Coordinates of C-alpha atoms in Angstrom, one line a residue:
Chain E
M891 CA -76.7 -12.5 78.3
Y892 CA -74.6 -9.3 80.1
Q893 CA -74.8 -11.9 82.7
Y894 CA -72.2 -9.6 84.7
L895 CA -74.6 -6.8 84.5
Q896 CA -77.1 -8.4 86.5
N897 CA -75.0 -8.0 89.5
Q898 CA -77.1 -6.0 92.0
D899 CA -73.6 -5.2 93.7
F900 CA -72.5 -2.6 91.3
P901 CA -68.4 -2.9 91.8
K902 CA -69.3 -6.6 90.9
A903 CA -71.4 -5.4 87.7
L904 CA -68.5 -3.2 86.9
S905 CA -65.4 -5.8 87.2
G906 CA -67.3 -8.4 85.7
A907 CA -67.9 -6.0 82.5
A908 CA -64.6 -5.0 82.9
A909 CA -63.3 -8.9 83.2
A910 CA -65.5 -9.6 79.7
V911 CA -64.1 -6.3 78.0
E912 CA -60.5 -7.0 79.1
H913 CA -60.4 -10.8 77.9
L914 CA -61.3 -9.4 74.3
L915 CA -58.8 -6.5 74.2
D916 CA -56.2 -9.5 75.0
A917 CA -57.5 -11.3 72.1
E918 CA -57.4 -8.3 69.8
L919 CA -54.3 -6.8 70.6
P920 CA -51.7 -8.3 68.8
H921 CA -49.6 -10.4 69.5
P922 CA -45.9 -8.8 70.2
A923 CA -43.5 -10.4 67.8
G924 CA -41.1 -9.0 64.8
A925 CA -38.7 -6.3 64.9
H926 CA -41.7 -3.8 66.3
A927 CA -42.5 -6.6 69.2
R928 CA -41.4 -3.2 71.5
L929 CA -44.6 -1.4 69.8
L930 CA -47.0 -4.1 70.6
N931 CA -46.0 -4.5 74.0
A932 CA -46.3 -0.7 74.8
M933 CA -49.6 -1.4 73.5
R934 CA -50.2 -3.8 75.8
Y935 CA -48.9 -2.9 78.6
S936 CA -51.1 0.4 78.1
A937 CA -54.3 -1.4 77.0
L938 CA -54.2 -4.2 79.7
G939 CA -54.4 -5.3 83.3
A940 CA -55.5 -2.2 84.9
G941 CA -58.4 0.4 84.3
K942 CA -61.9 0.8 85.9
R943 CA -63.1 0.0 82.3
L944 CA -66.1 2.8 83.3
R945 CA -66.3 3.6 79.2
A946 CA -66.8 -0.4 78.6
F947 CA -69.5 -0.4 81.6
L948 CA -71.5 2.2 79.9
V949 CA -70.9 0.9 76.5
L950 CA -72.4 -2.7 77.7
T951 CA -75.3 -1.1 79.9
G952 CA -76.3 1.1 77.3
A953 CA -76.5 -1.7 74.7
R954 CA -78.6 -4.8 76.7
L955 CA -80.8 -1.5 77.4
S956 CA -81.3 -0.5 74.0
G957 CA -81.4 -4.4 73.2
A958 CA -78.1 -4.8 71.1
E959 CA -76.5 -8.3 70.9
E960 CA -73.9 -8.8 73.5
Q961 CA -71.3 -10.1 71.2
N962 CA -71.2 -6.7 69.5
A963 CA -71.3 -4.6 72.4
L964 CA -68.0 -6.3 73.4
F965 CA -66.5 -5.3 70.5
A966 CA -68.0 -1.6 70.2
A967 CA -66.5 -1.5 74.2
A968 CA -63.5 -2.8 73.5
A969 CA -62.8 0.1 70.6
T970 CA -63.8 2.6 72.8
E971 CA -61.4 1.8 75.5
M972 CA -58.7 1.3 73.1
I973 CA -59.4 4.8 72.6
H974 CA -59.6 6.0 75.9
C975 CA -56.2 4.1 76.8
Y976 CA -54.8 5.7 73.6
S977 CA -55.7 9.3 74.9
L978 CA -54.1 8.6 78.7
I979 CA -50.7 7.5 77.1
H980 CA -50.5 10.8 75.0
D981 CA -51.8 13.2 77.7
D982 CA -49.3 11.8 80.6
L983 CA -46.6 12.4 77.9
P984 CA -43.8 15.0 78.8
A985 CA -44.9 17.5 76.3
M986 CA -48.4 17.4 77.3
D987 CA -49.6 16.7 81.3
D988 CA -46.4 15.3 82.2
D989 CA -47.4 12.5 84.2
T990 CA -45.0 9.7 85.2
L991 CA -47.8 7.6 87.3
R992 CA -51.2 6.0 85.6
R993 CA -53.3 3.2 87.0
G994 CA -50.7 2.9 89.6
R995 CA -47.8 2.1 87.2
P996 CA -45.2 4.2 85.7
S997 CA -46.7 5.8 82.7
C998 CA -46.2 4.2 79.5
H999 CA -43.4 7.0 78.3
V1000 CA -41.4 5.8 81.5
A1001 CA -42.0 2.3 81.3
F1002 CA -40.8 2.3 77.6
D1003 CA -39.4 5.7 75.9
E1004 CA -41.4 8.7 74.7
A1005 CA -41.1 7.8 70.8
T1006 CA -42.8 4.3 72.0
A1007 CA -45.4 5.5 73.8
I1008 CA -46.2 8.3 70.9
L1009 CA -46.6 5.2 68.6
A1010 CA -48.4 3.0 70.9
G1011 CA -51.0 6.1 71.4
D1012 CA -51.3 6.1 67.2
A1013 CA -51.6 2.2 67.2
L1014 CA -54.4 1.6 70.0
L1015 CA -56.1 4.8 68.1
T1016 CA -55.7 3.1 64.4
L1017 CA -56.8 -0.2 66.1
A1018 CA -60.0 1.0 67.7
F1019 CA -61.3 1.7 63.9
E1020 CA -60.1 -1.3 62.6
L1021 CA -62.2 -2.7 65.4
A1022 CA -65.4 -0.6 64.8
A1023 CA -65.4 -1.7 60.9
D1024 CA -64.6 -5.3 61.5
P1025 CA -68.4 -7.6 60.8
R1026 CA -67.8 -9.0 64.3
T1027 CA -68.7 -5.4 65.8
H1028 CA -72.0 -6.0 63.6
P1029 CA -73.6 -7.5 61.0
D1030 CA -74.9 -4.7 59.0
P1031 CA -71.6 -2.4 58.0
G1032 CA -74.7 0.5 58.1
V1033 CA -74.4 0.0 61.6
R1034 CA -70.5 -0.3 62.2
C1035 CA -69.8 3.0 59.6
E1036 CA -72.3 5.0 62.0
L1037 CA -70.6 3.6 65.0
A1038 CA -67.1 4.5 63.5
R1039 CA -68.2 7.8 62.7
A1040 CA -69.8 9.0 65.7
M1041 CA -66.5 7.5 67.7
A1042 CA -64.5 9.7 65.5
V1043 CA -66.7 13.0 66.1
A1044 CA -66.4 12.1 70.0
A1045 CA -62.4 11.3 69.9
G1046 CA -61.4 14.2 67.1
G1047 CA -60.4 17.6 67.1
N1048 CA -63.7 19.0 68.2
G1049 CA -64.1 16.6 71.0
M1050 CA -61.7 14.7 73.1
V1051 CA -58.6 16.1 71.3
G1052 CA -59.9 19.8 71.1
G1053 CA -60.5 19.2 74.9
Q1054 CA -56.8 18.6 76.0
M1055 CA -55.9 21.3 73.5
I1056 CA -58.0 23.9 75.6
D1057 CA -57.1 22.1 79.2
L1058 CA -53.1 22.3 78.0
A1059 CA -54.1 26.2 77.0
S1060 CA -55.7 26.7 80.5
E1061 CA -52.7 26.4 82.8
R1062 CA -51.7 29.5 84.3
R1063 CA -54.7 31.2 83.0
S1064 CA -57.6 33.0 84.9
V1065 CA -60.6 30.9 83.3
D1066 CA -64.3 31.0 84.4
L1067 CA -66.9 28.1 85.1
D1068 CA -68.0 28.3 81.4
H1069 CA -64.8 27.5 80.0
I1070 CA -64.1 24.7 82.1
R1071 CA -67.6 23.3 81.4
T1072 CA -66.8 23.4 77.9
L1073 CA -63.2 22.1 78.1
E1074 CA -64.6 19.1 80.0
S1075 CA -67.2 18.6 78.4
M1076 CA -65.0 18.1 75.0
K1077 CA -62.2 16.3 76.9
T1078 CA -64.1 13.8 78.8
G1079 CA -67.5 14.4 78.3
A1080 CA -67.6 13.7 74.2
L1081 CA -66.3 10.1 74.6
I1082 CA -68.5 9.3 77.8
A1083 CA -71.8 10.2 75.8
F1084 CA -70.4 8.1 72.9
S1085 CA -69.9 5.4 75.2
C1086 CA -74.0 5.8 76.6
E1087 CA -75.0 5.8 72.9
A1088 CA -73.1 3.3 71.5
G1089 CA -75.4 0.1 72.3
A1090 CA -78.5 2.3 71.1
I1091 CA -76.4 2.9 67.6
L1092 CA -75.7 -1.0 67.3
A1093 CA -79.6 -1.7 68.0
G1094 CA -80.8 1.1 65.6
R1095 CA -82.6 3.0 68.2
D1096 CA -84.4 6.2 67.3
R1097 CA -82.9 9.5 67.5
E1098 CA -84.9 10.4 70.9
F1099 CA -83.6 7.1 72.4
R1100 CA -79.8 7.9 71.3
Q1101 CA -80.2 11.1 72.6
A1102 CA -81.6 10.6 76.2
L1103 CA -78.6 8.2 76.8
R1104 CA -76.3 10.8 75.1
D1105 CA -77.4 13.5 77.5
F1106 CA -77.1 10.8 80.3
G1107 CA -73.5 10.2 79.1
T1108 CA -73.1 14.4 79.1
D1109 CA -74.3 15.0 82.4
V1110 CA -73.0 12.2 84.2
G1111 CA -69.6 12.7 82.6
L1112 CA -69.2 16.5 83.6
A1113 CA -70.3 15.0 87.4
F1114 CA -67.2 12.3 86.7
Q1115 CA -64.6 15.2 85.9
V1116 CA -66.1 17.6 89.1
Y1117 CA -65.4 14.5 91.4
D1118 CA -62.2 13.9 89.7
D1119 CA -61.5 17.2 90.6
I1120 CA -62.3 16.8 94.2
L1121 CA -60.4 13.8 94.2
D1122 CA -57.3 15.5 93.4
V1123 CA -57.6 17.8 96.6
T1124 CA -59.1 14.8 99.1
G1125 CA -58.0 11.8 97.6
D1126 CA -54.9 9.2 98.2
E1127 CA -52.5 8.6 96.0
A1128 CA -52.0 5.1 96.3
T1129 CA -55.6 4.3 95.8
L1130 CA -56.2 6.8 93.0
G1131 CA -53.0 5.3 91.1
K1132 CA -52.4 8.6 89.8
T1133 CA -50.6 11.6 91.0
V1134 CA -52.6 13.9 93.3
G1135 CA -52.3 17.9 94.1
K1136 CA -51.3 17.7 90.3
D1137 CA -54.0 21.0 89.3
E1138 CA -53.0 23.0 92.3
S1139 CA -49.3 22.6 91.2
T1140 CA -50.0 23.4 87.8
G1141 CA -51.7 26.1 88.8
K1142 CA -54.6 24.8 86.7
A1143 CA -58.2 26.6 87.5
T1144 CA -60.7 24.0 88.6
F1145 CA -64.2 23.4 89.5
I1146 CA -62.6 23.5 93.1
T1147 CA -60.3 26.7 92.5
L1148 CA -63.9 28.3 91.1
L1149 CA -66.7 27.1 93.3
G1150 CA -64.8 25.6 96.8
L1151 CA -65.0 22.1 97.8
D1152 CA -68.4 22.2 99.0
G1153 CA -69.6 23.8 95.9
A1154 CA -68.0 21.5 93.5
R1155 CA -69.9 18.7 96.0
Q1156 CA -73.5 20.6 95.1
E1157 CA -72.3 20.8 91.4
A1158 CA -71.7 17.2 91.2
Q1159 CA -74.6 16.2 92.7
A1160 CA -76.9 18.6 90.7
L1161 CA -75.5 17.0 87.7
V1162 CA -76.2 13.3 88.9
R1163 CA -79.6 14.3 89.5
Q1164 CA -80.0 16.0 85.9
A1165 CA -78.2 12.9 84.4
T1166 CA -80.7 10.3 86.0
S1167 CA -83.8 12.4 84.9
H1168 CA -82.7 11.3 81.7
L1169 CA -83.1 7.8 82.2
E1170 CA -87.2 8.4 83.3
R1171 CA -88.1 6.8 80.0
F1172 CA -86.1 3.6 80.4
G1173 CA -87.7 2.6 83.9
E1174 CA -86.4 -0.1 85.7
Q1175 CA -84.1 -1.2 82.4
A1176 CA -81.8 1.7 83.3
Q1177 CA -80.8 0.1 86.9
P1178 CA -77.4 -0.1 86.3
L1179 CA -76.9 3.0 84.6
R1180 CA -78.5 5.1 87.9
A1181 CA -76.1 2.9 90.2
F1182 CA -73.1 4.0 87.9
A1183 CA -74.4 7.8 88.7
E1184 CA -74.3 6.9 92.0
Y1185 CA -71.0 5.7 92.1
V1186 CA -69.7 8.5 90.8
L1187 CA -70.1 10.7 93.8
T1188 CA -69.1 7.9 96.1
R1189 CA -65.9 6.4 94.6
K1190 CA -62.7 6.6 96.1
K1191 CA -61.0 6.6 92.6
Chain Z
M69 CA -63.8 12.4 34.6
Y70 CA -60.5 12.5 36.7
Q71 CA -59.6 15.0 34.0
Y72 CA -56.2 15.8 35.6
L73 CA -55.2 12.8 34.8
Q74 CA -55.7 12.8 31.1
N75 CA -52.6 14.9 31.1
Q76 CA -49.8 13.3 28.9
D77 CA -47.5 15.6 31.1
F78 CA -46.7 13.7 34.2
P79 CA -46.1 16.8 36.3
K80 CA -49.2 18.5 35.5
A81 CA -51.3 15.1 36.1
L82 CA -49.7 15.2 39.6
S83 CA -50.1 18.5 40.4
G84 CA -53.7 18.8 38.8
A85 CA -54.7 15.3 41.1
A86 CA -53.0 17.6 44.1
A87 CA -55.0 20.9 43.4
A88 CA -58.1 18.5 43.5
V89 CA -57.5 16.9 46.5
E90 CA -56.3 20.1 48.3
H91 CA -59.6 21.8 47.8
L92 CA -61.4 18.8 49.1
L93 CA -59.0 18.5 52.2
D94 CA -59.4 22.3 52.5
A95 CA -63.5 22.1 53.0
E96 CA -63.1 19.1 55.0
L97 CA -60.6 20.1 57.7
P98 CA -62.5 21.8 61.0
H99 CA -62.7 25.3 60.4
P100 CA -60.8 27.1 63.1
A101 CA -62.9 28.5 66.0
G102 CA -63.5 27.9 69.6
A103 CA -60.7 28.4 72.3
H104 CA -59.3 25.1 70.7
A105 CA -58.8 27.1 67.5
R106 CA -54.8 26.5 67.8
L107 CA -55.6 22.9 67.3
L108 CA -57.4 23.2 64.4
N109 CA -55.0 25.8 62.8
A110 CA -52.1 23.3 63.7
M111 CA -54.1 20.4 61.4
R112 CA -54.6 23.1 58.7
Y113 CA -51.1 24.3 58.6
S114 CA -50.0 20.6 58.3
A115 CA -52.4 18.8 56.0
L116 CA -52.8 21.9 53.5
G117 CA -50.6 24.1 51.0
A118 CA -47.8 21.7 50.3
G119 CA -46.9 18.0 49.5
K120 CA -46.7 16.0 46.9
R121 CA -49.7 14.3 47.0
L122 CA -48.3 11.3 46.1
R123 CA -51.0 8.9 47.8
A124 CA -53.4 11.0 46.4
F125 CA -52.3 10.7 43.0
L126 CA -52.2 6.9 43.4
V127 CA -55.3 6.5 44.6
L128 CA -57.0 8.6 42.1
T129 CA -54.9 6.6 39.2
G130 CA -56.0 3.5 40.8
A131 CA -59.6 4.2 40.9
R132 CA -60.0 5.7 37.6
L133 CA -58.4 2.1 36.2
S134 CA -60.7 0.4 38.7
G135 CA -64.1 2.1 37.3
A136 CA -64.5 3.9 40.8
E137 CA -66.2 7.2 41.2
E138 CA -64.4 10.0 40.6
Q139 CA -66.0 12.1 43.8
N140 CA -65.6 8.6 45.9
A141 CA -62.2 8.5 44.9
L142 CA -61.5 12.3 46.0
F143 CA -62.8 11.3 49.6
A144 CA -60.5 8.0 49.8
A145 CA -57.4 10.2 48.8
A146 CA -58.3 13.2 51.3
A147 CA -58.4 10.4 53.8
T148 CA -55.2 8.8 53.0
E149 CA -53.6 12.2 52.6
M150 CA -54.6 12.7 55.9
I151 CA -52.9 9.7 57.5
H152 CA -49.7 10.7 55.4
C153 CA -49.9 14.1 56.9
Y154 CA -50.4 13.0 60.6
S155 CA -47.5 10.3 60.3
L156 CA -45.0 13.1 59.3
I157 CA -46.2 15.7 62.2
H158 CA -45.5 12.7 64.8
D159 CA -42.3 11.2 62.9
D160 CA -40.3 14.9 62.9
L161 CA -41.3 15.2 67.1
P162 CA -38.1 15.6 68.6
A163 CA -39.2 12.4 70.3
M164 CA -39.1 10.4 67.3
D165 CA -36.9 11.7 63.9
D166 CA -36.5 15.4 65.6
D167 CA -37.1 17.0 62.2
T168 CA -37.3 20.6 62.1
L169 CA -37.7 21.4 58.4
R170 CA -40.8 19.8 56.2
R171 CA -42.3 20.3 53.1
G172 CA -40.0 23.5 53.1
R173 CA -41.3 25.0 56.1
P174 CA -40.5 24.8 59.8
S175 CA -42.3 21.3 61.5
C176 CA -45.6 21.3 63.0
H177 CA -44.2 21.2 66.3
V178 CA -41.6 24.2 65.6
A179 CA -44.3 26.3 63.9
F180 CA -46.8 25.5 67.2
D181 CA -45.2 23.7 69.7
E182 CA -44.5 19.7 70.8
A183 CA -48.3 19.4 72.7
T184 CA -50.1 20.9 69.9
A185 CA -48.4 18.7 67.1
I186 CA -49.2 15.7 69.0
L187 CA -52.9 16.5 69.2
A188 CA -52.8 17.8 65.8
G189 CA -51.5 14.3 64.3
D190 CA -54.3 12.4 66.6
A191 CA -57.2 14.8 65.2
L192 CA -55.7 14.1 61.6
L193 CA -55.9 10.2 61.9
T194 CA -59.1 10.4 63.4
L195 CA -60.6 12.7 61.0
A196 CA -59.2 10.1 58.2
F197 CA -61.4 7.4 59.6
E198 CA -64.4 9.9 60.0
L199 CA -64.1 10.5 56.5
A200 CA -63.4 6.8 55.5
A201 CA -66.9 6.1 57.4
D202 CA -68.8 9.0 55.8
P203 CA -71.5 8.0 53.1
R204 CA -69.8 10.3 50.5
T205 CA -66.6 8.1 50.0
H206 CA -69.1 5.7 49.1
P207 CA -73.0 4.5 48.8
D208 CA -72.3 1.4 50.0
P209 CA -71.5 1.0 53.9
G210 CA -69.9 -2.2 53.4
V211 CA -67.2 -0.6 50.9
R212 CA -66.8 2.0 53.4
C213 CA -65.9 -0.4 56.1
E214 CA -63.6 -2.3 53.9
L215 CA -62.0 0.8 53.0
A216 CA -61.2 1.7 56.6
R217 CA -60.4 -1.5 57.7
A218 CA -57.5 -1.8 54.7
M219 CA -56.9 1.6 56.0
A220 CA -56.2 0.5 59.6
V221 CA -54.1 -2.3 58.8
A222 CA -52.0 -0.2 56.6
A223 CA -51.5 2.1 58.8
G224 CA -51.7 0.6 62.3
G225 CA -48.9 -1.2 64.3
N226 CA -48.3 -4.2 62.0
G227 CA -48.3 -1.4 59.2
M228 CA -46.9 2.0 59.2
V229 CA -46.5 2.6 62.9
G230 CA -44.9 -0.5 63.7
G231 CA -42.3 0.4 60.5
Q232 CA -41.7 4.0 62.2
M233 CA -40.5 1.9 65.3
I234 CA -38.5 -0.4 64.0
D235 CA -36.9 2.6 62.1
L236 CA -36.6 4.2 65.6
A237 CA -34.8 1.0 66.8
S238 CA -32.6 0.7 63.7
E239 CA -30.2 3.9 64.5
R240 CA -26.8 3.2 65.7
R241 CA -27.4 -0.5 65.1
S242 CA -25.7 -3.1 62.3
V243 CA -28.5 -4.6 60.4
D244 CA -28.8 -6.2 57.3
L245 CA -30.7 -5.9 53.8
D246 CA -33.9 -7.9 54.6
H247 CA -34.0 -5.8 58.0
I248 CA -34.2 -2.4 56.2
R249 CA -36.9 -3.8 53.3
T250 CA -39.0 -4.9 56.3
L251 CA -38.7 -1.9 57.8
E252 CA -39.5 0.1 54.8
S253 CA -42.3 -2.2 53.3
M254 CA -44.0 -1.4 56.9
K255 CA -43.2 2.4 57.1
T256 CA -44.1 3.4 53.7
G257 CA -44.9 0.4 51.6
A258 CA -47.9 -0.5 53.4
L259 CA -49.8 2.9 53.2
I260 CA -48.8 3.3 49.4
A261 CA -50.1 -0.1 48.8
F262 CA -53.4 0.8 50.4
S263 CA -53.2 4.2 48.1
C264 CA -52.9 1.8 45.1
E265 CA -55.6 -1.0 46.3
A266 CA -57.9 1.7 47.4
G267 CA -60.0 2.5 44.1
A268 CA -60.1 -1.3 43.3
I269 CA -62.1 -1.4 47.1
L270 CA -64.1 1.3 45.9
A271 CA -65.0 -0.1 42.6
G272 CA -65.7 -3.5 44.1
R273 CA -63.1 -5.4 42.5
D274 CA -62.1 -9.0 42.8
R275 CA -58.9 -10.0 44.9
E276 CA -57.1 -10.6 42.1
F277 CA -57.5 -7.2 40.1
R278 CA -56.7 -5.6 44.0
Q279 CA -53.4 -7.8 44.4
A280 CA -52.1 -6.8 41.3
L281 CA -52.7 -3.2 42.7
R282 CA -51.3 -3.9 45.6
D283 CA -48.1 -5.7 44.4
F284 CA -47.3 -2.5 42.6
G285 CA -47.5 -0.5 45.3
T286 CA -45.5 -2.7 47.6
D287 CA -42.8 -2.4 44.6
V288 CA -42.8 1.3 43.7
G289 CA -43.0 2.4 47.3
L290 CA -39.7 0.4 48.0
A291 CA -38.4 1.7 45.5
F292 CA -39.7 5.1 46.3
Q293 CA -37.7 4.6 49.9
V294 CA -34.6 3.4 47.9
Y295 CA -34.4 6.6 46.1
D296 CA -34.9 8.7 49.1
D297 CA -31.9 7.0 50.5
I298 CA -30.0 8.5 47.2
L299 CA -31.6 11.7 47.5
D300 CA -30.3 12.1 50.9
V301 CA -27.2 11.8 49.7
T302 CA -26.9 13.7 46.2
G303 CA -29.8 16.1 46.8
D304 CA -30.6 19.6 47.6
E305 CA -32.1 20.8 51.0
A306 CA -33.5 23.7 49.5
T307 CA -35.3 21.8 46.3
L308 CA -36.6 18.6 48.9
G309 CA -37.8 21.1 51.4
K310 CA -36.2 18.9 54.2
T311 CA -32.9 18.3 56.1
V312 CA -30.4 16.2 53.9
G313 CA -27.4 14.2 55.0
K314 CA -29.9 13.1 57.7
D315 CA -29.3 9.4 57.5
E316 CA -25.4 9.6 58.2
S317 CA -25.7 11.9 60.7
T318 CA -27.7 9.6 62.9
G319 CA -25.5 7.1 62.4
K320 CA -28.9 5.0 60.4
A321 CA -27.9 2.1 57.9
T322 CA -29.7 2.7 54.6
F323 CA -29.9 1.0 51.6
I324 CA -26.8 3.3 50.4
T325 CA -24.4 2.1 53.3
L326 CA -25.5 -1.4 52.6
L327 CA -25.8 -1.0 48.7
G328 CA -23.5 2.0 47.6
L329 CA -25.0 4.7 45.3
D330 CA -24.4 2.8 42.0
G331 CA -26.1 -0.6 43.9
A332 CA -28.9 1.5 45.3
R333 CA -29.6 3.1 42.0
Q334 CA -29.7 -0.8 40.7
E335 CA -31.8 -1.9 43.1
A336 CA -34.5 0.9 42.7
Q337 CA -34.3 0.4 38.9
A338 CA -35.1 -3.1 39.3
L339 CA -37.9 -2.7 41.9
V340 CA -39.5 -0.2 39.0
R341 CA -39.4 -3.0 36.6
Q342 CA -40.6 -5.5 39.0
A343 CA -43.5 -3.1 40.2
T344 CA -44.7 -2.1 36.1
S345 CA -44.7 -5.8 35.8
H346 CA -47.5 -6.2 38.0
L347 CA -49.5 -3.6 35.5
E348 CA -49.6 -5.8 32.3
R349 CA -53.0 -6.9 33.1
F350 CA -54.4 -3.5 33.1
G351 CA -52.7 -2.1 29.8
E352 CA -53.3 1.2 28.3
Q353 CA -55.2 2.2 30.9
A354 CA -52.5 2.0 33.5
Q355 CA -50.1 4.3 31.7
P356 CA -50.1 7.1 34.4
L357 CA -49.2 4.1 37.1
R358 CA -46.1 3.2 34.5
A359 CA -45.6 7.2 34.5
F360 CA -45.6 7.3 38.3
A361 CA -42.7 4.2 38.3
E362 CA -40.4 6.4 36.2
Y363 CA -41.5 9.5 38.1
V364 CA -40.1 7.8 41.0
L365 CA -36.5 7.5 39.9
T366 CA -36.1 10.8 38.0
R367 CA -37.6 13.0 40.9
K368 CA -35.7 15.9 42.5
K369 CA -37.5 15.5 45.3

């Protein structure tokens, strides 16, 4: 059960979880065939072969902690990664963040074309819900519906998509810290909080149990984003696999422009402390989540 | 129960169904507020106030025929219309069909901007699944999961989105009738077939019952598309509310270029006859679906 998570070496546990979800994604993504094979190839290009699979790791870790079945958790993790991959494809589009590099490879619209990239994102989003509603995700359809709804709320207009809208509207505008916190908690925090909670939904845990995992996700998600801004200034493009110095060139307000580099480091540390405080009730069992929180502040990409 | 469908005058039955689903869409679409109000406004702009609501009509008619609860059917109809509206927003984008006119108004990316239009489509698609999984769509979560899965299959990479991919790849290419039939059965047929079947899913009808409604939808959907090509040649832009003569200007093969205007008319008539043949088992109860099939060949828009 969750053998890859038992590795005490965090990078190995992370890559083990990534390999397990990669295998399932490969099996569940449609085989490229027919006159629309280009679309199915683009879906596979953007969903396979790269990515840290942090959200999958959080789903699996939260599921193990909650006592959910591993096979069910892998399906929930795959659905969550599909949502994440679709959002990266659409965010990279010329009309959005206009980014040509993603995960060390050309963005989907560069490798294919804009129309194919828009459609590949649409199809991945749709497939995520097909998977969430699939009996293999959980034998109880009530649980599957709850999972699908929580995923939709996290990914939708008042969640991830709304956050991207705010982010686009924030370029070349003077904004304050609260504004950025709202933006980031929607843009990345909502899906990360869902990832942390998903396993507890699968295991039918009560509201308080679920909320503790959500709260961990909300705080660790924000810490992750603060550290992303730090890496955009201090990081190395080859290691990161995406364009650096992007925030400054677009005139975007970030945690760095508002807090300074040291201030941003302190903010990230405080958020990680706050995140792990939500894990106290879980004791030793929550060790992989604590390791994740620590990783957020030490990662190179 | 389904009072608007009891009107013997088809246009009145159609507009009555449209009003009922419009009311629900208005209630379920998020209220524009917050820093992302622009996104929520764009969702409402594209999902409300216009549209024939043919798919909603088919969901409601199929649901009444199947013996499903009207309130449940309205939720399924609203979710289906959200999927349809998202597909129109994305199809109109400059990188796709590049259409500036939709339902007699500027397309979403013209009224707002490209980024907002992409995100509004994403959020509508996501909201459709949130609605499908909502207990108000059906008290039995097993039925909701089945509905969500059927909707995802119809809308996804091997359905509607795949059809749009083929359509884009078919411009300025010589294609045959089979190719166009495949394309259209995926691009518009799949969601129309789902619309016809949705009520039978809600009512827990057996496979044969569901298949008969699907078959009706597949044939009537194709007839609809053939007639769309006819209207693109013979129709009036002001009445249609979208750009006409578009197929010729993009050098796209259509039922007209392959069959001629008379041949296309005959094809549409044959498809409508074939569609209504699937309704024989339903007797008098299927009258609104027969009226729909007749409308397909007489409509002005």
